C-alpha positions as protocol buffer text, in pm:
chain_id: "A"
residue {
  index: 1
  type: MET
  ca { x: -621 y: -276 z: -70 }
}
residue {
  index: 2
  type: LYS
  ca { x: -330 y: -291 z: -331 }
}
residue {
  index: 3
  type: ILE
  ca { x: -361 y: -438 z: -662 }
}
residue {
  index: 4
  type: VAL
  ca { x: -123 y: -707 z: -793 }
}
residue {
  index: 5
  type: VAL
  ca { x: -105 y: -801 z: -1146 }
}
residue {
  index: 6
  type: PRO
  ca { x: 77 y: -1118 z: -1254 }
}
residue {
  index: 7
  type: VAL
  ca { x: 309 y: -1135 z: -1555 }
}
residue {
  index: 8
  type: MET
  ca { x: 351 y: -1459 z: -1717 }
}
residue {
  index: 9
  type: PRO
  ca { x: 603 y: -1465 z: -2007 }
}
residue {
  index: 10
  type: ARG
  ca { x: 691 y: -1796 z: -2156 }
}
residue {
  index: 11
  type: SER
  ca { x: 1013 y: -1681 z: -2328 }
}
residue {
  index: 12
  type: LEU
  ca { x: 1260 y: -1377 z: -2341 }
}
residue {
  index: 13
  type: GLU
  ca { x: 1079 y: -1261 z: -2633 }
}
residue {
  index: 14
  type: GLU
  ca { x: 747 y: -1224 z: -2449 }
}
residue {
  index: 15
  type: ALA
  ca { x: 932 y: -1068 z: -2155 }
}
residue {
  index: 16
  type: ASN
  ca { x: 1074 y: -800 z: -2383 }
}
residue {
  index: 17
  type: ALA
  ca { x: 744 y: -756 z: -2550 }
}
residue {
  index: 18
  type: ILE
  ca { x: 557 y: -659 z: -2242 }
}
residue {
  index: 19
  type: ASP
  ca { x: 373 y: -335 z: -2284 }
}
residue {
  index: 20
  type: LEU
  ca { x: 462 y: -140 z: -1958 }
}
residue {
  index: 21
  type: ASN
  ca { x: 175 y: 109 z: -2019 }
}
residue {
  index: 22
  type: LYS
  ca { x: -91 y: -151 z: -1945 }
}
residue {
  index: 23
  type: PHE
  ca { x: 57 y: -195 z: -1594 }
}
residue {
  index: 24
  type: GLN
  ca { x: 33 y: 175 z: -1469 }
}
residue {
  index: 25
  type: ASN
  ca { x: -258 y: 104 z: -1251 }
}
residue {
  index: 26
  type: ALA
  ca { x: -102 y: -190 z: -1070 }
}
residue {
  index: 27
  type: ASP
  ca { x: 39 y: -140 z: -727 }
}
residue {
  index: 28
  type: LEU
  ca { x: 265 y: -450 z: -739 }
}
residue {
  index: 29
  type: ILE
  ca { x: 373 y: -705 z: -1018 }
}
residue {
  index: 30
  type: GLU
  ca { x: 390 y: -1068 z: -944 }
}
residue {
  index: 31
  type: TRP
  ca { x: 637 y: -1243 z: -1177 }
}
residue {
  index: 32
  type: ARG
  ca { x: 523 y: -1608 z: -1212 }
}
residue {
  index: 33
  type: ALA
  ca { x: 842 y: -1746 z: -1336 }
}
residue {
  index: 34
  type: ASP
  ca { x: 690 y: -2092 z: -1342 }
}
residue {
  index: 35
  type: PHE
  ca { x: 554 y: -2027 z: -1707 }
}
residue {
  index: 36
  type: LEU
  ca { x: 905 y: -2054 z: -1796 }
}
residue {
  index: 37
  type: PRO
  ca { x: 1124 y: -2378 z: -1843 }
}
residue {
  index: 38
  type: LYS
  ca { x: 1335 y: -2385 z: -1523 }
}
residue {
  index: 39
  type: GLU
  ca { x: 1665 y: -2343 z: -1733 }
}
residue {
  index: 40
  type: ASP
  ca { x: 1523 y: -2020 z: -1889 }
}
residue {
  index: 41
  type: ILE
  ca { x: 1430 y: -1825 z: -1557 }
}
residue {
  index: 42
  type: LEU
  ca { x: 1770 y: -1681 z: -1477 }
}
residue {
  index: 43
  type: ALA
  ca { x: 1816 y: -1569 z: -1854 }
}
residue {
  index: 44
  type: VAL
  ca { x: 1482 y: -1382 z: -1834 }
}
residue {
  index: 45
  type: ALA
  ca { x: 1511 y: -1234 z: -1491 }
}
residue {
  index: 46
  type: PRO
  ca { x: 1722 y: -931 z: -1608 }
}
residue {
  index: 47
  type: ALA
  ca { x: 1445 y: -822 z: -1856 }
}
residue {
  index: 48
  type: ILE
  ca { x: 1154 y: -847 z: -1598 }
}
residue {
  index: 49
  type: PHE
  ca { x: 1339 y: -663 z: -1315 }
}
residue {
  index: 50
  type: GLU
  ca { x: 1473 y: -396 z: -1539 }
}
residue {
  index: 51
  type: LYS
  ca { x: 1115 y: -351 z: -1703 }
}
residue {
  index: 52
  type: PHE
  ca { x: 952 y: -339 z: -1380 }
}
residue {
  index: 53
  type: ALA
  ca { x: 1211 y: -126 z: -1194 }
}
residue {
  index: 54
  type: GLY
  ca { x: 938 y: 118 z: -1079 }
}
residue {
  index: 55
  type: PHE
  ca { x: 724 y: -135 z: -913 }
}
residue {
  index: 56
  type: GLU
  ca { x: 728 y: -365 z: -609 }
}
residue {
  index: 57
  type: VAL
  ca { x: 791 y: -728 z: -754 }
}
residue {
  index: 58
  type: ILE
  ca { x: 695 y: -1050 z: -610 }
}
residue {
  index: 59
  type: PHE
  ca { x: 904 y: -1327 z: -732 }
}
residue {
  index: 60
  type: THR
  ca { x: 681 y: -1644 z: -773 }
}
residue {
  index: 61
  type: LEU
  ca { x: 761 y: -2016 z: -861 }
}
residue {
  index: 62
  type: ARG
  ca { x: 425 y: -2172 z: -825 }
}
residue {
  index: 63
  type: THR
  ca { x: 465 y: -2543 z: -870 }
}
residue {
  index: 64
  type: GLU
  ca { x: 246 y: -2802 z: -1009 }
}
residue {
  index: 65
  type: LYS
  ca { x: 155 y: -2917 z: -656 }
}
residue {
  index: 66
  type: GLU
  ca { x: -3 y: -2583 z: -586 }
}
residue {
  index: 67
  type: GLY
  ca { x: -163 y: -2511 z: -917 }
}
residue {
  index: 68
  type: GLY
  ca { x: 132 y: -2384 z: -1109 }
}
residue {
  index: 69
  type: ASN
  ca { x: 347 y: -2483 z: -1414 }
}
residue {
  index: 70
  type: ILE
  ca { x: 676 y: -2623 z: -1291 }
}
residue {
  index: 71
  type: MET
  ca { x: 790 y: -2928 z: -1122 }
}
residue {
  index: 72
  type: LEU
  ca { x: 1099 y: -2865 z: -880 }
}
residue {
  index: 73
  type: ASP
  ca { x: 1258 y: -3075 z: -623 }
}
residue {
  index: 74
  type: LYS
  ca { x: 1340 y: -2914 z: -291 }
}
residue {
  index: 75
  type: ASP
  ca { x: 1706 y: -2831 z: -396 }
}
residue {
  index: 76
  type: GLU
  ca { x: 1614 y: -2683 z: -733 }
}
residue {
  index: 77
  type: TYR
  ca { x: 1341 y: -2473 z: -556 }
}
residue {
  index: 78
  type: ILE
  ca { x: 1555 y: -2323 z: -291 }
}
residue {
  index: 79
  type: ALA
  ca { x: 1857 y: -2264 z: -529 }
}
residue {
  index: 80
  type: LEU
  ca { x: 1652 y: -2072 z: -766 }
}
residue {
  index: 81
  type: ILE
  ca { x: 1495 y: -1861 z: -494 }
}
residue {
  index: 82
  type: LYS
  ca { x: 1825 y: -1804 z: -334 }
}
residue {
  index: 83
  type: GLU
  ca { x: 2007 y: -1701 z: -654 }
}
residue {
  index: 84
  type: VAL
  ca { x: 1722 y: -1464 z: -782 }
}
residue {
  index: 85
  type: ASN
  ca { x: 1718 y: -1291 z: -418 }
}
residue {
  index: 86
  type: ALA
  ca { x: 2090 y: -1254 z: -434 }
}
residue {
  index: 87
  type: LEU
  ca { x: 2094 y: -1083 z: -768 }
}
residue {
  index: 88
  type: TYR
  ca { x: 1769 y: -892 z: -793 }
}
residue {
  index: 89
  type: ARG
  ca { x: 1643 y: -849 z: -441 }
}
residue {
  index: 90
  type: PRO
  ca { x: 1276 y: -861 z: -523 }
}
residue {
  index: 91
  type: ASP
  ca { x: 1039 y: -682 z: -293 }
}
residue {
  index: 92
  type: PHE
  ca { x: 866 y: -1008 z: -213 }
}
residue {
  index: 93
  type: ILE
  ca { x: 958 y: -1393 z: -243 }
}
residue {
  index: 94
  type: ASP
  ca { x: 672 y: -1635 z: -257 }
}
residue {
  index: 95
  type: PHE
  ca { x: 761 y: -1960 z: -66 }
}
residue {
  index: 96
  type: GLU
  ca { x: 528 y: -2264 z: -72 }
}
residue {
  index: 97
  type: TYR
  ca { x: 571 y: -2347 z: 284 }
}
residue {
  index: 98
  type: PHE
  ca { x: 344 y: -2682 z: 302 }
}
residue {
  index: 99
  type: SER
  ca { x: 528 y: -2814 z: -16 }
}
residue {
  index: 100
  type: TYR
  ca { x: 868 y: -2728 z: 99 }
}
residue {
  index: 101
  type: THR
  ca { x: 862 y: -2724 z: 470 }
}
residue {
  index: 102
  type: ASP
  ca { x: 1185 y: -2936 z: 507 }
}
residue {
  index: 103
  type: VAL
  ca { x: 1384 y: -2657 z: 358 }
}
residue {
  index: 104
  type: PHE
  ca { x: 1215 y: -2376 z: 527 }
}
residue {
  index: 105
  type: ASP
  ca { x: 1499 y: -2341 z: 784 }
}
residue {
  index: 106
  type: GLN
  ca { x: 1704 y: -2201 z: 493 }
}
residue {
  index: 107
  type: MET
  ca { x: 1481 y: -1918 z: 453 }
}
residue {
  index: 108
  type: TYR
  ca { x: 1470 y: -1775 z: 814 }
}
residue {
  index: 109
  type: ASP
  ca { x: 1707 y: -1485 z: 729 }
}
residue {
  index: 110
  type: PHE
  ca { x: 1463 y: -1376 z: 421 }
}
residue {
  index: 111
  type: PRO
  ca { x: 1275 y: -1064 z: 542 }
}
residue {
  index: 112
  type: ASN
  ca { x: 1055 y: -1039 z: 253 }
}
residue {
  index: 113
  type: LEU
  ca { x: 870 y: -1366 z: 253 }
}
residue {
  index: 114
  type: VAL
  ca { x: 516 y: -1448 z: 145 }
}
residue {
  index: 115
  type: LEU
  ca { x: 443 y: -1776 z: 306 }
}
residue {
  index: 116
  type: SER
  ca { x: 164 y: -1922 z: 71 }
}
residue {
  index: 117
  type: TYR
  ca { x: -71 y: -2192 z: 59 }
}
residue {
  index: 118
  type: HIS
  ca { x: -273 y: -2278 z: -262 }
}
residue {
  index: 119
  type: ASN
  ca { x: -549 y: -2536 z: -311 }
}
residue {
  index: 120
  type: PHE
  ca { x: -723 y: -2527 z: -629 }
}
residue {
  index: 121
  type: GLU
  ca { x: -942 y: -2841 z: -542 }
}
residue {
  index: 122
  type: GLU
  ca { x: -1111 y: -2717 z: -215 }
}
residue {
  index: 123
  type: THR
  ca { x: -1144 y: -2514 z: 86 }
}
residue {
  index: 124
  type: PRO
  ca { x: -987 y: -2767 z: 343 }
}
residue {
  index: 125
  type: GLU
  ca { x: -1158 y: -2840 z: 675 }
}
residue {
  index: 126
  type: ASN
  ca { x: -827 y: -2772 z: 842 }
}
residue {
  index: 127
  type: ILE
  ca { x: -809 y: -2409 z: 707 }
}
residue {
  index: 128
  type: MET
  ca { x: -786 y: -2242 z: 1058 }
}
residue {
  index: 129
  type: GLU
  ca { x: -478 y: -2479 z: 1120 }
}
residue {
  index: 130
  type: ILE
  ca { x: -318 y: -2347 z: 807 }
}
residue {
  index: 131
  type: PHE
  ca { x: -377 y: -1995 z: 914 }
}
residue {
  index: 132
  type: SER
  ca { x: -245 y: -2073 z: 1261 }
}
residue {
  index: 133
  type: GLU
  ca { x: 75 y: -2240 z: 1130 }
}
residue {
  index: 134
  type: LEU
  ca { x: 164 y: -1966 z: 883 }
}
residue {
  index: 135
  type: THR
  ca { x: 87 y: -1692 z: 1130 }
}
residue {
  index: 136
  type: ALA
  ca { x: 299 y: -1849 z: 1394 }
}
residue {
  index: 137
  type: LEU
  ca { x: 597 y: -1809 z: 1167 }
}
residue {
  index: 138
  type: ALA
  ca { x: 543 y: -1430 z: 1135 }
}
residue {
  index: 139
  type: PRO
  ca { x: 655 y: -1376 z: 762 }
}
residue {
  index: 140
  type: GLN
  ca { x: 598 y: -1054 z: 600 }
}
residue {
  index: 141
  type: VAL
  ca { x: 286 y: -1186 z: 442 }
}
residue {
  index: 142
  type: VAL
  ca { x: 55 y: -1485 z: 487 }
}
residue {
  index: 143
  type: LYS
  ca { x: -111 y: -1590 z: 172 }
}
residue {
  index: 144
  type: ILE
  ca { x: -385 y: -1827 z: 139 }
}
residue {
  index: 145
  type: ALA
  ca { x: -582 y: -1909 z: -183 }
}
residue {
  index: 146
  type: VAL
  ca { x: -849 y: -2184 z: -199 }
}
residue {
  index: 147
  type: MET
  ca { x: -1115 y: -2317 z: -414 }
}
residue {
  index: 148
  type: PRO
  ca { x: -1486 y: -2286 z: -268 }
}
residue {
  index: 149
  type: GLY
  ca { x: -1741 y: -2560 z: -298 }
}
residue {
  index: 150
  type: ASN
  ca { x: -2028 y: -2340 z: -189 }
}
residue {
  index: 151
  type: GLU
  ca { x: -2094 y: -1991 z: -57 }
}
residue {
  index: 152
  type: GLN
  ca { x: -2012 y: -2090 z: 301 }
}
residue {
  index: 153
  type: ASP
  ca { x: -1672 y: -2160 z: 196 }
}
residue {
  index: 154
  type: VAL
  ca { x: -1613 y: -1804 z: 73 }
}
residue {
  index: 155
  type: LEU
  ca { x: -1773 y: -1646 z: 379 }
}
residue {
  index: 156
  type: ASP
  ca { x: -1565 y: -1875 z: 609 }
}
residue {
  index: 157
  type: LEU
  ca { x: -1241 y: -1766 z: 440 }
}
residue {
  index: 158
  type: MET
  ca { x: -1343 y: -1411 z: 495 }
}
residue {
  index: 159
  type: ASN
  ca { x: -1434 y: -1461 z: 838 }
}
residue {
  index: 160
  type: TYR
  ca { x: -1117 y: -1631 z: 930 }
}
residue {
  index: 161
  type: THR
  ca { x: -912 y: -1379 z: 771 }
}
residue {
  index: 162
  type: ARG
  ca { x: -1090 y: -1104 z: 975 }
}
residue {
  index: 163
  type: GLY
  ca { x: -1039 y: -1287 z: 1297 }
}
residue {
  index: 164
  type: PHE
  ca { x: -680 y: -1376 z: 1253 }
}
residue {
  index: 165
  type: LYS
  ca { x: -606 y: -1003 z: 1137 }
}
residue {
  index: 166
  type: THR
  ca { x: -792 y: -885 z: 1435 }
}
residue {
  index: 167
  type: LEU
  ca { x: -571 y: -1114 z: 1685 }
}
residue {
  index: 168
  type: ASN
  ca { x: -255 y: -1020 z: 1483 }
}
residue {
  index: 169
  type: PRO
  ca { x: -289 y: -664 z: 1361 }
}
residue {
  index: 170
  type: GLU
  ca { x: 82 y: -639 z: 1260 }
}
residue {
  index: 171
  type: GLN
  ca { x: 58 y: -946 z: 1045 }
}
residue {
  index: 172
  type: GLU
  ca { x: -12 y: -883 z: 668 }
}
residue {
  index: 173
  type: TYR
  ca { x: -268 y: -1126 z: 531 }
}
residue {
  index: 174
  type: VAL
  ca { x: -357 y: -1187 z: 145 }
}
residue {
  index: 175
  type: THR
  ca { x: -646 y: -1438 z: 100 }
}
residue {
  index: 176
  type: MET
  ca { x: -891 y: -1518 z: -169 }
}
residue {
  index: 177
  type: SER
  ca { x: -1155 y: -1765 z: -268 }
}
residue {
  index: 178
  type: MET
  ca { x: -1114 y: -1858 z: -621 }
}
residue {
  index: 179
  type: SER
  ca { x: -1341 y: -1902 z: -926 }
}
residue {
  index: 180
  type: LYS
  ca { x: -1645 y: -1702 z: -995 }
}
residue {
  index: 181
  type: LEU
  ca { x: -1811 y: -1801 z: -675 }
}
residue {
  index: 182
  type: GLY
  ca { x: -1520 y: -1660 z: -478 }
}
residue {
  index: 183
  type: ARG
  ca { x: -1515 y: -1320 z: -646 }
}
residue {
  index: 184
  type: PRO
  ca { x: -1662 y: -1138 z: -371 }
}
residue {
  index: 185
  type: SER
  ca { x: -1342 y: -1196 z: -165 }
}
residue {
  index: 186
  type: ARG
  ca { x: -1137 y: -1036 z: -436 }
}
residue {
  index: 187
  type: LEU
  ca { x: -1363 y: -724 z: -442 }
}
residue {
  index: 188
  type: SER
  ca { x: -1399 y: -682 z: -62 }
}
residue {
  index: 189
  type: ALA
  ca { x: -1049 y: -745 z: 74 }
}
residue {
  index: 190
  type: ASP
  ca { x: -1017 y: -441 z: 276 }
}
residue {
  index: 191
  type: LEU
  ca { x: -1342 y: -530 z: 441 }
}
residue {
  index: 192
  type: PHE
  ca { x: -1215 y: -850 z: 608 }
}
residue {
  index: 193
  type: GLY
  ca { x: -851 y: -763 z: 647 }
}
residue {
  index: 194
  type: SER
  ca { x: -685 y: -878 z: 324 }
}
residue {
  index: 195
  type: SER
  ca { x: -406 y: -648 z: 200 }
}
residue {
  index: 196
  type: TRP
  ca { x: -381 y: -732 z: -169 }
}
residue {
  index: 197
  type: THR
  ca { x: -607 y: -847 z: -451 }
}
residue {
  index: 198
  type: PHE
  ca { x: -514 y: -990 z: -778 }
}
residue {
  index: 199
  type: ALA
  ca { x: -619 y: -871 z: -1109 }
}
residue {
  index: 200
  type: SER
  ca { x: -548 y: -962 z: -1465 }
}
residue {
  index: 201
  type: ILE
  ca { x: -461 y: -771 z: -1800 }
}
residue {
  index: 202
  type: ASP
  ca { x: -444 y: -1015 z: -2092 }
}
residue {
  index: 203
  type: GLN
  ca { x: -452 y: -1349 z: -1895 }
}
residue {
  index: 204
  type: GLY
  ca { x: -532 y: -1441 z: -1544 }
}
residue {
  index: 205
  type: SER
  ca { x: -297 y: -1650 z: -1325 }
}
residue {
  index: 206
  type: ALA
  ca { x: -602 y: -1815 z: -1114 }
}
residue {
  index: 207
  type: PRO
  ca { x: -973 y: -1861 z: -1164 }
}
residue {
  index: 208
  type: GLY
  ca { x: -1184 y: -1577 z: -1079 }
}
residue {
  index: 209
  type: GLN
  ca { x: -932 y: -1293 z: -1134 }
}
residue {
  index: 210
  type: ILE
  ca { x: -1102 y: -959 z: -1244 }
}
residue {
  index: 211
  type: ALA
  ca { x: -967 y: -743 z: -1526 }
}
residue {
  index: 212
  type: LEU
  ca { x: -735 y: -470 z: -1409 }
}
residue {
  index: 213
  type: ALA
  ca { x: -946 y: -188 z: -1556 }
}
residue {
  index: 214
  type: ASP
  ca { x: -1258 y: -316 z: -1387 }
}
residue {
  index: 215
  type: MET
  ca { x: -1083 y: -364 z: -1041 }
}
residue {
  index: 216
  type: VAL
  ca { x: -934 y: -3 z: -1062 }
}
residue {
  index: 217
  type: LYS
  ca { x: -1286 y: 119 z: -1113 }
}
residue {
  index: 218
  type: ILE
  ca { x: -1424 y: -89 z: -832 }
}
residue {
  index: 219
  type: LYS
  ca { x: -1148 y: 17 z: -591 }
}
residue {
  index: 220
  type: GLU
  ca { x: -1223 y: 391 z: -690 }
}
residue {
  index: 221
  type: ILE
  ca { x: -1600 y: 333 z: -589 }
}
residue {
  index: 222
  type: LEU
  ca { x: -1509 y: 154 z: -287 }
}
residue {
  index: 223
  type: ASP
  ca { x: -1268 y: 427 z: -174 }
}
residue {
  index: 224
  type: ALA
  ca { x: -1487 y: 707 z: -252 }
}
residue {
  index: 225
  type: ASP
  ca { x: -1638 y: 927 z: 11 }
}
């Protein structure tokens, strides 16, 4: 289980002020570029990729449709992704498949895709179909984050992840049930086949994220003989 820590600067000044020492226990960095105005993203990108040159970086434009902070039409979305990829070659690129299905054909040649689905309202009844559709596309990572309405939703997500991972052992899955109710899914990712868990430093990017320092301690306990 790798620990991903999001960074969410709202300006170039905030990006330059990031204290790298706070991130030394992170395995990956997710740059949530949607916290910036769209016209500032390319101007801030050099600071982010230079600062985190020693880390694997996930480039993410989380749109308002999936719980983020930016509105982009399909042309703007795909153009930003392509330009950042061409200039900086991030280790992973998050792509909101169900929000931008009609431009996904332009992403076929990208080897580093995280095909994602986020639902901050519920755990949908068709969650198995979502797993199946994303898995069939064989991206580098399938990512699913949903809001539980009850304990069974949390257990269902974990069980579906375990089942799909068992059937598709070469496919990487990253899944989480959000909010306080869903925290067990963040703590036990290894147990049910989820490769990453997300932790926060100063500010979380989603409900239920655990502080990095606490997650490191928990991981050490879980990994101990």
